[in-house]
Amino acid sequence: MPHSRAETLKFKTITVADLAFPLREGGYSKGRRTREQILHAALVILVSEGYIAMTMRRIAAACDMKLGNLTYHFPTREDLVRELLEAVVTAYEIEFDNLAHMEGVPPEDRLAEICGLILEDIRTKKTTRIFPELWALSNHDKFVLDRVQELYARARGPLLEIIKEMRPDLDKASIEDLALFISSSMEGLTIFAGHEKPFEPRMHVYEKIAIQSFVDLVRSYTPEDE
Amino acid sequence: MPHSRAETLKFKTITVADLAFPLREGGYSKGRRTREQILHAALVILVSEGYIAMTMRRIAAACDMKLGNLTYHFPTREDLVRELLEAVVTAYEIEFDNLAHMEGVPPEDRLAEICGLILEDIRTKKTTRIFPELWALSNHDKFVLDRVQELYARARGPLLEIIKEMRPDLDKASIEDLALFISSSMEGLTIFAGHEKPFEPRMHVYEKIAIQSFVDLVRSYTPEDE
Amino acid sequence: MPHSRAETLKFKTITVADLAFPLREGGYSKGRRTREQILHAALVILVSEGYIAMTMRRIAAACDMKLGNLTYHFPTREDLVRELLEAVVTAYEIEFDNLAHMEGVPPEDRLAEICGLILEDIRTKKTTRIFPELWALSNHDKFVLDRVQELYARARGPLLEIIKEMRPDLDKASIEDLALFISSSMEGLTIFAGHEKPFEPRMHVYEKIAIQSFVDLVRSYTPEDE
Amino acid sequence: MPHSRAETLKFKTITVADLAFPLREGGYSKGRRTREQILHAALVILVSEGYIAMTMRRIAAACDMKLGNLTYHFPTREDLVRELLEAVVTAYEIEFDNLAHMEGVPPEDRLAEICGLILEDIRTKKTTRIFPELWALSNHDKFVLDRVQELYARARGPLLEIIKEMRPDLDKASIEDLALFISSSMEGLTIFAGHEKPFEPRMHVYEKIAIQSFVDLVRSYTPEDE
DNA sequence: AATGAATGAGCGTTCATTCAT
DNA sequence: TATGAATGAACGCTCATTCAT
């Protein structure tokens, strides 16, 4: 029964404009709306101006709100950052979980489909801008590191299934090695062919290359004895 | 006569502890040594604590120097950052240019060798820490973007030659596509298998996977009509 | 008819855990209980952390109550502080009024008894902590100054009687001078031998010294012509 | 050789307008003058408006100086407060050490003289205002407590000598008990007869009472067996 | 009677920068 | 070259207070 966790998750969260919020009981109160507005404003600043520019004052100003009120909803900056990270990452998780539920389609095609969707996402402004910030942050913040790696683990889920289907002979470790390599290989394209990056116009070529390369790799991979 | 630019570069710079400085005429004055000391201290902070922590004050303190003196050598923070970036990037360029001057070795072996060296570098603390910062910065700073992409272009130099040797039938654009994909694919591993990253212990496996995958890719690639 | 004011006072207030509240007609409503809870929480913070730490937020938190509700009961901080001061001071007044109603006991013994009780009180945490705050506040707040001096005036009441009994020859001003000196002399011990002060262990000695000294003083005092 | 420590101290400090500063080698630099100006302004605010009002911004404003410059000289508020406390307390210590070097004067007269000087000081605005703040602070700040008690210990020095001279038969502990009682007895007058306190006009009477009382006490005191 | 939401002022602190010495 | 001194802007945060619900 795959994806059950994902579906559970979906039913427990609400996604609003690129952010996923835990769906608490009780009506859609004013406070909740304000919190979401704040997190959304923070996200917009993060994407458009970067993490350094994402100050409490700037977020408050973007919400047309006084600083004091912002700290009423998020007592410390860390609270806000953590909650934003959670909402951003959860939104990606939901997005990934929605991928590739294609029954009766050959695994190669599903692999191609999934890679296409991921590379499409990488080319969006939001993804191109946010992930490098997360990578940089995760170098000095264990919380961010863990949460981001958890996201990627989730994103590798569909890949694992496809690879297992293509190569039932492989042991679990090798399947995971392949999935990680494939996933990481695509992530690398963020820097070169992401939004407004110099090689963005050739992303369609890299997509072809990637898919061909990944299919061949999975088909032909023979792990060495360790 | 390949590498001539690199060799020119080498003769025009001096590399000191991970940084490359333009070798100006005139003696090794005290001022120059101080500047290098400052940039080195900045680099250490950048690596160990991140870009945000790399403030003028902290750099000055690390140099056991007063803030006023630091601003004498680097009037603005931007001067310092730009010069640091230049020195860091140039040092990487020199490093890359020193790669793969193996005459009489089959191109597949040279490709394997070069990938091995790059992935080894990715696993170093310095590279794992610096590049995500550069990627994040380059999203909001054209200067950084250009300089980093220039670095990568240089790093792709040896790949281009090898691919051309393996596939003389391919047009230039396709060769460049392949080189970029291969290079970017390895960069992606920074986040997963770089220094102190969760999959660092399996880097040797990804290295094998990468090399096998890249060789196959170059061997078999057929560009589509665009 | 001495003490009449005090006894009147006693019947008009209710003392709850170190605080005295005016006993208004009408039932013991919820609102009244809440106000007392608030003042008590404020007192606890005042004693344990000092006046500066006694913020509205902290008091509300100590009452497990929201800030909004606290300001419902005490619209401004000054209201709360004044009322707390009143309750604290009145409780002391009631305590003092209960002192020394010893009929048929020699005045010297009553003086000794009263000084013993006062110095015992000075050694309590509450008194050691509160009074220096009141003294500091009274330097810049006339209301506090007046209320505290009123308290001390009341506390001198029993002393005045005893001194008058011991020295019926003295004029009123001299009796008051002596009472004030004796009272103030004991107050000074707060700083040296109060709760957790360095000379607290020797308070019993100072008590002996004080009593001996005060008895001798009252016995022998001859006012100068002014 | 009594007072040697005091005299050493005097030669190592410089007293400027109620504050004593350690006399560092080197000229009277601008920075030193600025620091003294800051501490002096802080003292004035402390005296006139109280500890709570003594904020960094207000001090800076009183110096006609920008906040940033204040934090250049005193990086944290605690630095400033500690240094102010030190300067204030040291100035009092120097003042006390200058007391009562009367050779060939009967000890009773010296006791009277010393008490007169102390009570005179207590009536000054500065002393009346500062000490209650210190007492309140010392309830929650060990550093302040220790420093203030150290000051009082120094202030008791002359008393100890006089008492010893008057009562060579007493053991050291009893002498110290008497000195502490006498000192604390006078401190208590701060609240009643200090600057602008309601009984300030009668301070001269309390002085007479105090002296008579203290002389009698020292003359007649017989410690109990403990 | 109590809570939620928001404001405005102020807090101590950090920052890059300027400039006189 | 280097330090000392000062500025102005911004930072995250706390505070008492107000007011609608």
Short mmCIF file of C-alpha atoms in Angstrom, two decimals, chain C:
data_model
loop_
_atom_site.label_atom_id
_atom_site.label_comp_id
_atom_site.label_asym_id
_atom_site.label_seq_id
_atom_site.Cartn_x
_atom_site.Cartn_y
_atom_site.Cartn_z
CA MET C 1 -8.36 54.71 72.75
CA PRO C 2 -5.36 53.45 70.90
CA HIS C 3 -5.41 50.98 68.01
CA SER C 4 -8.88 51.93 67.08
CA ARG C 5 -7.78 52.85 63.61
CA ALA C 6 -5.94 49.64 63.27
CA GLU C 7 -8.82 47.56 64.41
CA THR C 8 -11.13 49.40 62.11
CA LEU C 9 -8.72 48.62 59.36
CA LYS C 10 -8.57 44.99 60.23
CA PHE C 11 -12.28 44.63 59.98
CA LYS C 12 -12.33 46.29 56.64
CA THR C 13 -9.73 44.16 54.96
CA ILE C 14 -9.05 40.57 54.31
CA THR C 15 -5.56 39.21 54.31
CA VAL C 16 -4.67 36.55 51.79
CA ALA C 17 -1.17 35.21 51.52
CA ASP C 18 0.85 38.32 52.39
CA LEU C 19 -1.58 40.71 50.78
CA ALA C 20 -4.42 42.69 52.32
CA PHE C 21 -7.40 43.57 50.18
CA PRO C 22 -10.16 46.00 50.98
CA LEU C 23 -13.21 43.99 51.91
CA ARG C 24 -15.90 45.34 49.68
CA GLU C 25 -19.50 44.50 50.22
CA GLY C 26 -20.98 41.96 47.93
CA GLY C 27 -20.03 38.36 47.40
CA TYR C 28 -16.64 36.98 46.69
CA SER C 29 -17.03 37.32 42.96
CA LYS C 30 -14.85 35.61 40.39
CA GLY C 31 -13.47 38.94 39.33
CA ARG C 32 -12.23 39.68 42.80
CA ARG C 33 -10.57 36.32 43.07
CA THR C 34 -8.85 36.89 39.74
CA ARG C 35 -7.57 40.29 40.83
CA GLU C 36 -6.13 38.77 43.97
CA GLN C 37 -4.53 36.00 41.97
CA ILE C 38 -2.93 38.58 39.73
CA LEU C 39 -1.60 40.65 42.60
CA HIS C 40 -0.29 37.57 44.31
CA ALA C 41 1.53 36.47 41.16
CA ALA C 42 2.96 39.97 40.84
CA LEU C 43 4.17 39.83 44.43
CA VAL C 44 5.86 36.50 43.89
CA ILE C 45 7.70 37.86 40.86
CA LEU C 46 8.60 41.05 42.68
CA VAL C 47 10.13 39.05 45.50
CA SER C 48 11.86 36.44 43.40
CA GLU C 49 13.02 38.44 40.41
CA GLY C 50 12.72 42.10 41.29
CA TYR C 51 10.67 45.07 40.19
CA ILE C 52 12.18 45.29 36.72
CA ALA C 53 11.14 41.73 35.94
CA MET C 54 7.59 42.35 37.09
CA THR C 55 6.13 42.98 33.64
CA MET C 56 2.54 42.60 32.59
CA ARG C 57 3.41 39.70 30.37
CA ARG C 58 5.26 37.84 33.05
CA ILE C 59 2.48 38.34 35.54
CA ALA C 60 -0.09 37.14 33.03
CA ALA C 61 2.01 34.08 32.28
CA ALA C 62 2.42 33.35 35.98
CA CYS C 63 -1.36 33.45 36.30
CA ASP C 64 -1.73 31.18 33.27
CA MET C 65 -3.79 33.93 31.77
CA LYS C 66 -3.67 35.92 28.59
CA LEU C 67 -2.29 39.43 28.56
CA GLY C 68 -5.59 40.80 27.36
CA ASN C 69 -7.36 39.55 30.41
CA LEU C 70 -4.78 41.01 32.73
CA THR C 71 -5.30 44.42 31.22
CA TYR C 72 -9.02 43.93 31.61
CA HIS C 73 -8.55 43.69 35.37
CA PHE C 74 -5.76 46.27 35.54
CA PRO C 75 -6.02 48.62 32.59
CA THR C 76 -2.57 50.05 33.11
CA ARG C 77 0.57 48.82 34.74
CA GLU C 78 0.44 51.69 37.15
CA ASP C 79 -2.97 50.56 38.38
CA LEU C 80 -1.55 47.19 39.14
CA VAL C 81 1.58 48.50 40.80
CA ARG C 82 -0.34 50.93 42.96
CA GLU C 83 -2.82 48.32 44.03
CA LEU C 84 -0.08 45.83 44.73
CA LEU C 85 1.76 48.39 46.78
CA GLU C 86 -1.39 49.17 48.70
CA ALA C 87 -2.09 45.52 49.41
CA VAL C 88 1.48 44.81 50.44
CA VAL C 89 1.76 47.84 52.66
CA THR C 90 -1.63 47.31 54.25
CA ALA C 91 -0.71 43.74 55.07
CA TYR C 92 2.37 45.01 56.86
CA GLU C 93 0.27 47.55 58.70
CA ILE C 94 -2.09 44.88 59.92
CA GLU C 95 0.87 42.81 60.96
CA PHE C 96 2.35 45.71 62.90
CA ASP C 97 -0.95 46.55 64.52
CA ASN C 98 -1.14 43.05 65.84
CA LEU C 99 2.15 43.54 67.63
CA ALA C 100 2.67 44.29 71.26
CA HIS C 101 -0.63 44.46 72.91
CA MET C 102 0.92 43.19 76.07
CA GLU C 103 -0.86 44.47 79.14
CA GLY C 104 0.96 44.51 82.46
CA VAL C 105 4.37 43.91 80.94
CA PRO C 106 7.23 46.34 81.69
CA PRO C 107 7.90 48.70 78.77
CA GLU C 108 11.49 47.52 78.43
CA ASP C 109 10.27 44.01 77.80
CA ARG C 110 7.71 45.22 75.35
CA LEU C 111 10.38 47.18 73.52
CA ALA C 112 12.56 44.08 73.39
CA GLU C 113 9.63 42.03 72.17
CA ILE C 114 8.75 44.48 69.43
CA CYS C 115 12.31 44.81 68.19
CA GLY C 116 12.63 41.03 68.14
CA LEU C 117 9.54 40.73 65.99
CA ILE C 118 10.62 43.45 63.59
CA LEU C 119 14.06 41.99 63.12
CA GLU C 120 12.55 38.57 62.62
CA ASP C 121 10.42 40.03 59.88
CA ILE C 122 13.41 41.75 58.30
CA ARG C 123 15.06 38.38 57.94
CA THR C 124 12.20 36.99 55.86
CA LYS C 125 12.75 36.74 52.14
CA LYS C 126 9.69 38.81 51.37
CA THR C 127 10.69 41.76 53.50
CA THR C 128 14.35 41.67 52.52
CA ARG C 129 13.41 41.69 48.87
CA ILE C 130 10.48 44.07 48.81
CA PHE C 131 11.66 46.95 50.93
CA PRO C 132 14.80 47.87 49.00
CA GLU C 133 12.63 47.96 45.88
CA LEU C 134 10.20 50.28 47.66
CA TRP C 135 13.02 52.50 48.86
CA ALA C 136 14.41 52.75 45.35
CA LEU C 137 11.00 53.43 43.87
CA SER C 138 10.18 56.02 46.49
CA ASN C 139 13.12 58.08 45.32
CA HIS C 140 11.34 58.81 42.08
CA ASP C 141 7.70 58.23 42.85
CA LYS C 142 5.97 60.45 45.37
CA PHE C 143 3.07 58.06 45.73
CA VAL C 144 5.36 55.25 46.81
CA LEU C 145 7.30 57.55 49.10
CA ASP C 146 4.15 58.71 50.88
CA ARG C 147 2.68 55.27 51.24
CA VAL C 148 5.91 53.77 52.55
CA GLN C 149 6.40 56.60 55.04
CA GLU C 150 2.84 56.17 56.14
CA LEU C 151 3.58 52.53 56.79
CA TYR C 152 6.61 53.40 58.86
CA ALA C 153 4.63 55.99 60.78
CA ARG C 154 2.20 53.29 61.68
CA ALA C 155 5.01 50.95 62.62
CA ARG C 156 6.37 53.58 64.99
CA GLY C 157 3.05 53.73 66.84
CA PRO C 158 3.83 51.04 69.39
CA LEU C 159 7.32 52.43 69.88
CA LEU C 160 5.93 55.85 70.66
CA GLU C 161 3.74 54.46 73.38
CA ILE C 162 6.50 52.47 74.97
CA ILE C 163 8.91 55.38 74.91
CA LYS C 164 6.29 57.69 76.35
CA GLU C 165 5.75 55.20 79.14
CA MET C 166 9.45 54.93 79.84
CA ARG C 167 10.09 58.65 79.60
CA PRO C 168 6.99 60.63 80.53
CA ASP C 169 9.26 63.65 80.97
CA LEU C 170 10.11 63.92 77.28
CA ASP C 171 8.33 66.22 74.89
CA LYS C 172 6.50 64.74 71.92
CA ALA C 173 9.12 65.71 69.37
CA SER C 174 11.86 63.95 71.26
CA ILE C 175 9.79 60.84 71.65
CA GLU C 176 9.23 60.85 67.93
CA ASP C 177 12.89 61.40 67.27
CA LEU C 178 13.79 58.43 69.38
CA ALA C 179 11.18 56.22 67.78
CA LEU C 180 12.31 57.16 64.33
CA PHE C 181 15.94 56.55 65.13
CA ILE C 182 15.17 53.15 66.63
CA SER C 183 12.96 52.14 63.73
CA SER C 184 15.39 53.35 61.11
CA SER C 185 18.26 51.68 62.89
CA MET C 186 16.57 48.34 62.53
CA GLU C 187 15.64 48.93 58.90
CA GLY C 188 19.30 49.40 58.11
CA LEU C 189 19.95 45.80 59.10
CA THR C 190 17.93 44.66 56.07
CA ILE C 191 20.90 45.21 53.83
CA PHE C 192 23.43 43.43 56.01
CA ALA C 193 21.56 40.75 57.91
CA GLY C 194 18.40 40.25 55.85
CA HIS C 195 17.52 37.11 53.96
CA GLU C 196 20.63 35.59 52.37
CA LYS C 197 22.69 38.64 53.23
CA PRO C 198 26.26 38.03 54.36
CA PHE C 199 25.65 38.76 58.04
CA GLU C 200 22.31 37.03 58.33
CA PRO C 201 23.79 34.37 60.65
CA ARG C 202 24.67 37.04 63.19
CA MET C 203 21.25 38.64 63.29
CA HIS C 204 20.64 37.22 66.78
CA VAL C 205 23.68 39.15 68.01
CA TYR C 206 22.53 42.37 66.39
CA GLU C 207 19.17 41.84 68.00
CA LYS C 208 20.79 41.74 71.44
CA ILE C 209 22.90 44.75 70.62
CA ALA C 210 19.94 46.65 69.30
CA ILE C 211 17.71 46.00 72.26
CA GLN C 212 20.40 46.84 74.79
CA SER C 213 21.31 49.93 72.86
CA PHE C 214 17.73 51.12 72.40
CA VAL C 215 16.79 50.61 76.05
CA ASP C 216 19.85 52.50 77.20
CA LEU C 217 19.18 55.23 74.68
CA VAL C 218 15.59 55.76 75.74
CA ARG C 219 16.57 55.64 79.41
CA SER C 220 19.37 58.15 79.10
CA TYR C 221 18.36 60.46 76.28
CA THR C 222 18.43 64.15 77.00
CA PRO C 223 17.45 66.37 74.11
CA GLU C 224 19.49 69.41 73.44
CA ASP C 225 17.95 72.80 73.23
CA GLU C 226 17.28 73.54 69.65
#
